[in-house]
Amino acid sequence: MSIFQKVSILFLVVLSSSFTGCHSSSDGKKESVNQFVSVKKKTPKVSLYFRGVIEPIKVFSVISPFEGRLTQLSFNYGDTLKQGDAIAAMSSLKLSEDFKKVVTDFLTKKSAYYNAKEDYTGVKMLYEAGVSSKSDFLSSQSSFQNDSLSYMQSKFELETLLYKLDINPEDIEKLSLADQDKLAPLLARQFNHIEIPATGTGVALFPINDSNNKGGEDVSGELHVGSKLNEGQLMLSIGDMSGLSIDVVASEESVNRLHQGMPAVITSDAFPGVHLQGKVSSVSLQADPNTSGGRSLSQFPLHIVVPKVGDKATGVIKVGMTCKVQLDLESESALMLPINAVTFDGHTATVKKRTKGGEIKTVNIITGITTPTDVVVLSGLKVGDKVLVHD
């Protein structure tokens, strides 16, 4: 190959490389185009989120009517109970003793009352006829009044006890001490099977303490056959799951933006795909004493209710599940910008504003609430201003 041919080939290779380089440079160059948006008036949508625990919308308490021991349980915790159904039975030796004492006391004071009444009626007639002295009359009157009061008190105690036992008081009140044939079996009565009815319809739950009973001294705990119960002790809670309630807390920074009646949306990882519609039932005017006065923000209790749970949700929602509560805040319309149009430097917020002449100027603004995509502009701009949006 001649020198001329070699030089020609080398020239073509260099020329080809030059064109390729120019082409690549042309393709890799991107023209930077500034994007501007207009300042518009919008209604900002801001949502607050809270964590809570699912509870029944209403709880019925089953209270032990007497002191005694459980002899029978007709439910398991988590069962659905119907109001009026017998859920347990108990025996009470103390009740047998109290019954005998109350009945005997009533009949004794009933007899004393009628004797005093008869005596007072006779003395009054004699006094009015001028035969009996005034002192005898006043003494008889005083005795009659005292016996009347004692009789009424004993009658009240008897009726209170009999109503608990579902016994008609008239069956005993018509008796007297002379009815020994009827009194003997009555006073020997034993209460070895006292049925306890469900006080409402719902799910059988472990006893739920209220805010005034945190010590738990009047709560039975889990029930078993043979468990000892005191009179007035909380035996069982029955949760009405036709609706739900959730207690959450809001910080002092946000509580004044919340109010009774606000709609709430309740969701949970425990029941995915289910969105429950509820509302704020109450907003406490007092901070939780355990959070106020310290270095952290005070927290204010909120009560959320879901009035009705649909059939789909009923089968998957359980008492004690954790959930998320979403509250959408109501806001007035305001000037808004995309959040990436604003530059924040410490406490200063600025934007790049294009003037009518096409010049770009840096403008200080004051911002308000921020949503995931936008920010409220309180001052520094007006509707229609063109602002640069950063990439």
XYZ file of C-alpha atoms in Angstrom:
391
model
C 0.000 0.000 0.000
C 1.377 3.386 -1.021
C 1.992 6.235 1.370
C -0.785 8.203 -0.340
C -3.316 5.422 0.347
C -2.325 5.179 4.016
C -2.710 8.917 4.501
C -6.126 8.846 2.804
C -7.400 6.065 5.086
C -6.141 7.861 8.219
C -7.874 11.072 7.109
C -11.193 9.257 6.652
C -10.968 7.630 10.121
C -10.298 10.978 11.819
C -13.117 12.642 9.889
C -15.553 9.866 10.855
C -14.621 10.183 14.543
C -15.195 13.915 14.430
C -18.713 13.519 13.045
C -19.501 10.833 15.639
C -18.329 13.057 18.468
C -20.379 15.962 17.204
C -23.463 13.787 16.984
C -23.014 12.469 20.527
C -22.510 15.942 21.896
C -25.645 17.134 20.183
C -27.719 14.228 21.548
C -26.463 14.598 25.146
C -27.234 18.281 25.434
C -30.601 19.031 27.090
C -32.174 22.402 26.938
C -33.087 23.688 30.399
C -36.644 25.046 30.371
C -37.917 26.984 33.388
C -41.367 25.898 34.573
C -43.608 28.501 36.171
C -46.932 28.096 37.960
C -49.571 30.645 38.819
C -50.454 31.382 42.415
C -54.014 30.122 42.943
C -56.585 30.207 45.691
C -57.446 26.713 46.939
C -58.910 25.041 49.977
C -56.080 23.188 51.712
C -56.859 19.651 52.786
C -55.039 18.722 55.955
C -55.567 15.449 57.786
C -54.518 14.488 61.288
C -53.895 10.860 62.204
C -54.222 9.170 65.581
C -53.705 5.673 66.957
C -56.365 4.041 69.084
C -57.882 0.767 70.246
C -61.252 -0.655 69.182
C -63.841 -0.788 71.983
C -67.617 -1.475 71.984
C -69.885 1.518 71.500
C -71.628 0.610 74.750
C -70.743 -1.633 77.673
C -73.277 -3.308 79.973
C -72.088 -4.290 83.442
C -73.186 -7.466 85.201
C -73.011 -6.850 88.954
C -73.045 -9.527 91.619
C -76.330 -8.999 93.529
C -75.180 -10.923 96.614
C -72.163 -12.349 98.346
C -71.628 -15.963 97.343
C -69.848 -18.447 95.097
C -70.354 -19.276 91.446
C -71.862 -22.707 90.894
C -72.390 -22.482 87.137
C -71.107 -20.540 84.105
C -73.105 -20.674 80.872
C -70.781 -18.675 78.609
C -67.224 -18.325 77.364
C -65.485 -14.982 77.016
C -66.026 -13.777 73.470
C -69.465 -15.406 73.148
C -72.429 -13.356 71.981
C -74.964 -13.023 74.805
C -78.610 -12.020 74.651
C -80.233 -9.741 77.208
C -82.155 -11.676 79.861
C -80.468 -15.025 79.239
C -79.110 -16.797 82.331
C -75.321 -16.573 82.085
C -74.336 -17.839 85.538
C -75.656 -19.200 88.825
C -74.432 -18.742 92.366
C -75.164 -19.972 95.868
C -75.146 -17.780 98.950
C -75.138 -18.896 102.568
C -75.144 -15.263 103.682
C -78.239 -14.589 101.581
C -80.094 -17.401 103.355
C -79.207 -15.838 106.696
C -80.114 -12.324 105.532
C -83.419 -13.545 104.108
C -84.405 -15.165 107.390
C -83.383 -12.067 109.355
C -85.160 -9.559 107.080
C -88.416 -11.567 106.931
C -88.471 -12.099 110.710
C -87.703 -8.437 111.363
C -90.462 -7.328 109.001
C -93.118 -9.583 110.530
C -92.118 -8.556 114.070
C -92.330 -4.849 113.275
C -95.528 -5.357 111.320
C -97.100 -6.935 114.407
C -95.779 -4.114 116.627
C -97.148 -1.522 114.210
C -100.684 -2.916 114.199
C -100.648 -3.335 117.995
C -99.476 0.260 118.439
C -102.063 1.459 115.951
C -104.854 -0.309 117.810
C -103.639 1.022 121.155
C -103.332 4.568 119.807
C -106.819 4.450 118.303
C -108.303 3.369 121.668
C -106.360 5.921 123.738
C -107.288 8.680 121.319
C -110.997 7.875 121.683
C -110.683 7.854 125.475
C -108.741 11.123 125.438
C -111.306 12.815 123.230
C -114.023 11.541 125.598
C -112.148 13.038 128.559
C -111.448 9.671 130.161
C -107.713 9.350 129.379
C -105.053 11.887 130.338
C -103.150 13.954 127.843
C -99.843 12.368 128.869
C -101.224 8.874 128.133
C -102.448 10.108 124.751
C -99.090 11.680 123.829
C -97.191 8.595 124.973
C -99.392 6.324 122.851
C -99.079 8.671 119.887
C -95.272 8.718 120.151
C -95.095 4.915 120.356
C -97.347 4.584 117.324
C -95.222 6.996 115.288
C -91.997 5.178 116.197
C -93.485 1.786 115.349
C -94.820 3.189 112.065
C -91.350 4.378 111.077
C -89.738 1.057 112.027
C -92.395 -0.829 110.058
C -91.827 1.264 106.930
C -88.050 0.790 107.150
C -88.359 -2.978 107.532
C -90.820 -3.101 104.634
C -88.364 -1.215 102.431
C -85.521 -3.610 103.335
C -87.750 -6.614 102.640
C -88.892 -5.334 99.239
C -85.318 -4.425 98.235
C -84.150 -7.963 98.969
C -87.144 -9.667 97.339
C -86.856 -7.640 94.142
C -83.260 -8.873 93.786
C -84.555 -12.430 94.163
C -87.464 -11.813 91.782
C -89.959 -12.714 94.515
C -93.300 -10.920 94.738
C -93.259 -8.977 98.067
C -97.024 -9.351 98.450
C -96.598 -13.086 99.040
C -94.718 -12.346 102.283
C -96.196 -8.986 103.283
C -99.650 -10.554 103.708
C -98.289 -13.028 106.298
C -98.221 -12.513 110.060
C -96.398 -14.111 112.984
C -99.453 -16.294 113.533
C -98.946 -18.075 110.181
C -96.436 -20.560 111.591
C -97.305 -23.303 109.092
C -96.267 -21.021 106.233
C -93.365 -19.323 108.002
C -91.450 -22.491 108.907
C -90.656 -23.584 105.314
C -90.204 -19.953 104.243
C -87.556 -19.223 106.866
C -85.779 -22.514 106.145
C -85.341 -21.585 102.494
C -81.834 -21.995 101.062
C -80.455 -20.077 98.078
C -78.217 -22.571 96.325
C -79.086 -21.662 92.737
C -79.511 -17.956 92.029
C -79.502 -17.264 88.295
C -77.651 -14.190 87.026
C -79.121 -12.737 83.790
C -77.300 -10.885 81.013
C -77.948 -7.159 81.360
C -77.600 -6.462 77.637
C -76.984 -7.992 74.225
C -73.386 -8.185 73.049
C -70.029 -9.906 73.450
C -68.920 -11.340 76.805
C -65.781 -9.455 77.867
C -63.437 -9.480 80.815
C -64.635 -6.829 83.282
C -63.741 -3.361 81.996
C -62.662 -0.831 84.612
C -64.029 2.676 84.341
C -61.968 5.798 85.035
C -63.123 5.854 88.661
C -62.190 2.256 89.405
C -58.558 1.972 88.379
C -57.668 0.150 91.558
C -59.793 -2.805 90.499
C -60.847 -3.780 94.034
C -64.497 -4.133 92.935
C -63.724 -6.116 89.766
C -63.876 -9.892 89.781
C -61.342 -10.697 87.066
C -61.766 -13.916 85.086
C -64.662 -15.990 86.417
C -64.522 -19.700 87.224
C -66.929 -22.098 88.885
C -66.194 -21.723 92.591
C -65.110 -18.086 92.359
C -66.092 -16.032 95.412
C -67.998 -12.831 94.694
C -68.872 -9.891 96.890
C -72.126 -7.988 96.712
C -71.819 -5.130 94.214
C -68.736 -6.601 92.523
C -68.370 -6.244 88.745
C -68.609 -9.783 87.355
C -68.688 -9.324 83.605
C -68.805 -6.688 80.883
C -71.020 -7.150 77.823
C -69.897 -5.134 74.808
C -72.401 -3.904 72.245
C -70.481 -4.355 68.971
C -73.217 -2.958 66.720
C -71.113 0.204 66.929
C -67.590 1.051 68.050
C -65.766 3.605 70.158
C -62.124 4.681 70.079
C -60.308 6.906 72.556
C -57.338 8.908 71.252
C -55.362 11.959 72.396
C -54.568 15.191 70.533
C -51.718 17.552 71.354
C -52.298 21.090 72.569
C -51.123 22.339 69.153
C -53.985 20.676 67.280
C -56.819 20.285 69.795
C -58.377 23.692 69.036
C -58.813 22.656 65.397
C -60.927 19.682 66.419
C -64.551 19.757 67.474
C -67.519 17.556 68.261
C -69.221 16.125 65.183
C -66.137 16.055 62.916
C -66.230 13.072 60.531
C -63.632 10.380 61.136
C -62.366 7.505 58.996
C -61.105 4.441 60.859
C -58.811 1.873 59.227
C -56.498 -0.850 60.455
C -53.942 -3.349 59.219
C -55.998 -5.895 61.161
C -58.982 -5.445 58.803
C -57.522 -4.252 55.467
C -59.944 -2.841 52.926
C -62.503 -1.855 55.564
C -63.105 1.875 56.028
C -65.353 2.711 58.975
C -67.200 6.017 59.056
C -67.380 7.641 62.472
C -67.407 11.024 64.144
C -65.858 12.877 67.065
C -68.194 12.416 70.018
C -66.349 14.639 72.483
C -63.198 16.739 72.865
C -62.001 17.123 76.433
C -61.598 20.640 77.788
C -58.967 19.385 80.231
C -55.583 17.911 79.424
C -54.698 14.444 80.609
C -53.194 15.054 84.089
C -50.429 12.565 83.281
C -49.201 14.712 80.359
C -49.739 18.297 81.513
C -47.191 20.424 83.312
C -44.110 18.619 81.995
C -41.635 19.325 79.236
C -43.699 17.547 76.580
C -46.871 18.927 75.018
C -50.093 18.399 76.941
C -52.449 15.809 75.473
C -56.242 16.130 75.328
C -58.530 13.057 75.181
C -60.888 12.651 72.208
C -63.731 10.140 71.994
C -64.582 8.756 68.544
C -67.725 6.717 67.824
C -68.779 4.581 64.878
C -72.588 4.492 65.226
C -73.099 1.411 63.068
C -70.834 -1.366 61.811
C -71.765 -3.082 58.552
C -72.147 -6.834 58.164
C -68.837 -7.125 56.292
C -66.899 -5.437 59.071
C -68.685 -7.217 61.929
C -66.998 -10.521 61.157
C -63.431 -9.176 61.143
C -63.384 -6.518 63.867
C -62.521 -7.607 67.396
C -62.348 -5.746 70.699
C -58.806 -4.575 71.430
C -57.574 -4.288 67.827
C -55.418 -1.240 67.127
C -56.589 1.201 64.482
C -55.779 4.492 62.748
C -58.190 7.424 62.967
C -58.114 10.065 60.224
C -59.639 13.493 60.870
C -59.835 15.940 57.961
C -59.486 19.530 59.123
C -61.817 22.148 57.744
C -59.906 25.123 56.283
C -60.800 28.341 54.483
C -59.551 28.918 50.928
C -56.066 30.430 50.758
C -53.225 31.212 48.324
C -51.329 28.008 47.629
C -48.164 26.940 45.826
C -46.530 23.586 45.112
C -44.168 22.886 47.965
C -41.182 22.557 45.590
C -41.679 26.163 44.487
C -40.619 27.406 47.923
C -37.083 27.510 49.273
C -36.767 27.296 53.044
C -33.652 28.632 54.748
C -34.088 28.409 58.478
C -37.062 30.619 59.348
C -37.060 32.352 55.946
C -39.122 31.206 52.947
C -38.468 32.571 49.442
C -39.726 32.041 45.890
C -38.491 32.985 42.416
C -41.126 35.308 40.963
C -41.271 36.337 37.305
C -42.203 39.976 36.756
C -44.280 41.290 33.869
C -41.063 42.282 32.132
C -39.770 38.717 32.286
C -37.252 39.370 35.042
C -36.916 36.738 37.789
C -36.781 38.148 41.333
C -36.345 36.491 44.720
C -39.315 37.320 46.972
C -39.668 36.655 50.705
C -42.986 35.095 51.689
C -44.706 33.972 54.882
C -46.096 30.441 54.768
C -48.894 28.734 56.666
C -49.962 25.120 56.908
C -48.363 22.548 54.638
C -50.002 19.596 52.914
C -48.071 16.692 51.356
C -47.927 18.588 48.020
C -48.686 22.270 48.666
C -48.027 25.104 51.070
C -50.269 28.016 52.070
C -48.895 31.507 51.352
C -49.995 34.035 53.971
C -48.245 37.074 52.488
C -45.750 38.130 49.817
C -47.711 36.984 46.748
C -51.089 37.514 45.143
C -53.367 35.516 42.856
C -51.918 35.182 39.356
C -48.258 35.735 40.240
C -45.897 33.475 38.278
C -43.496 31.476 40.432
C -40.661 29.181 39.401
C -41.040 25.519 40.315
C -37.757 23.784 41.122
C -36.987 20.344 39.731
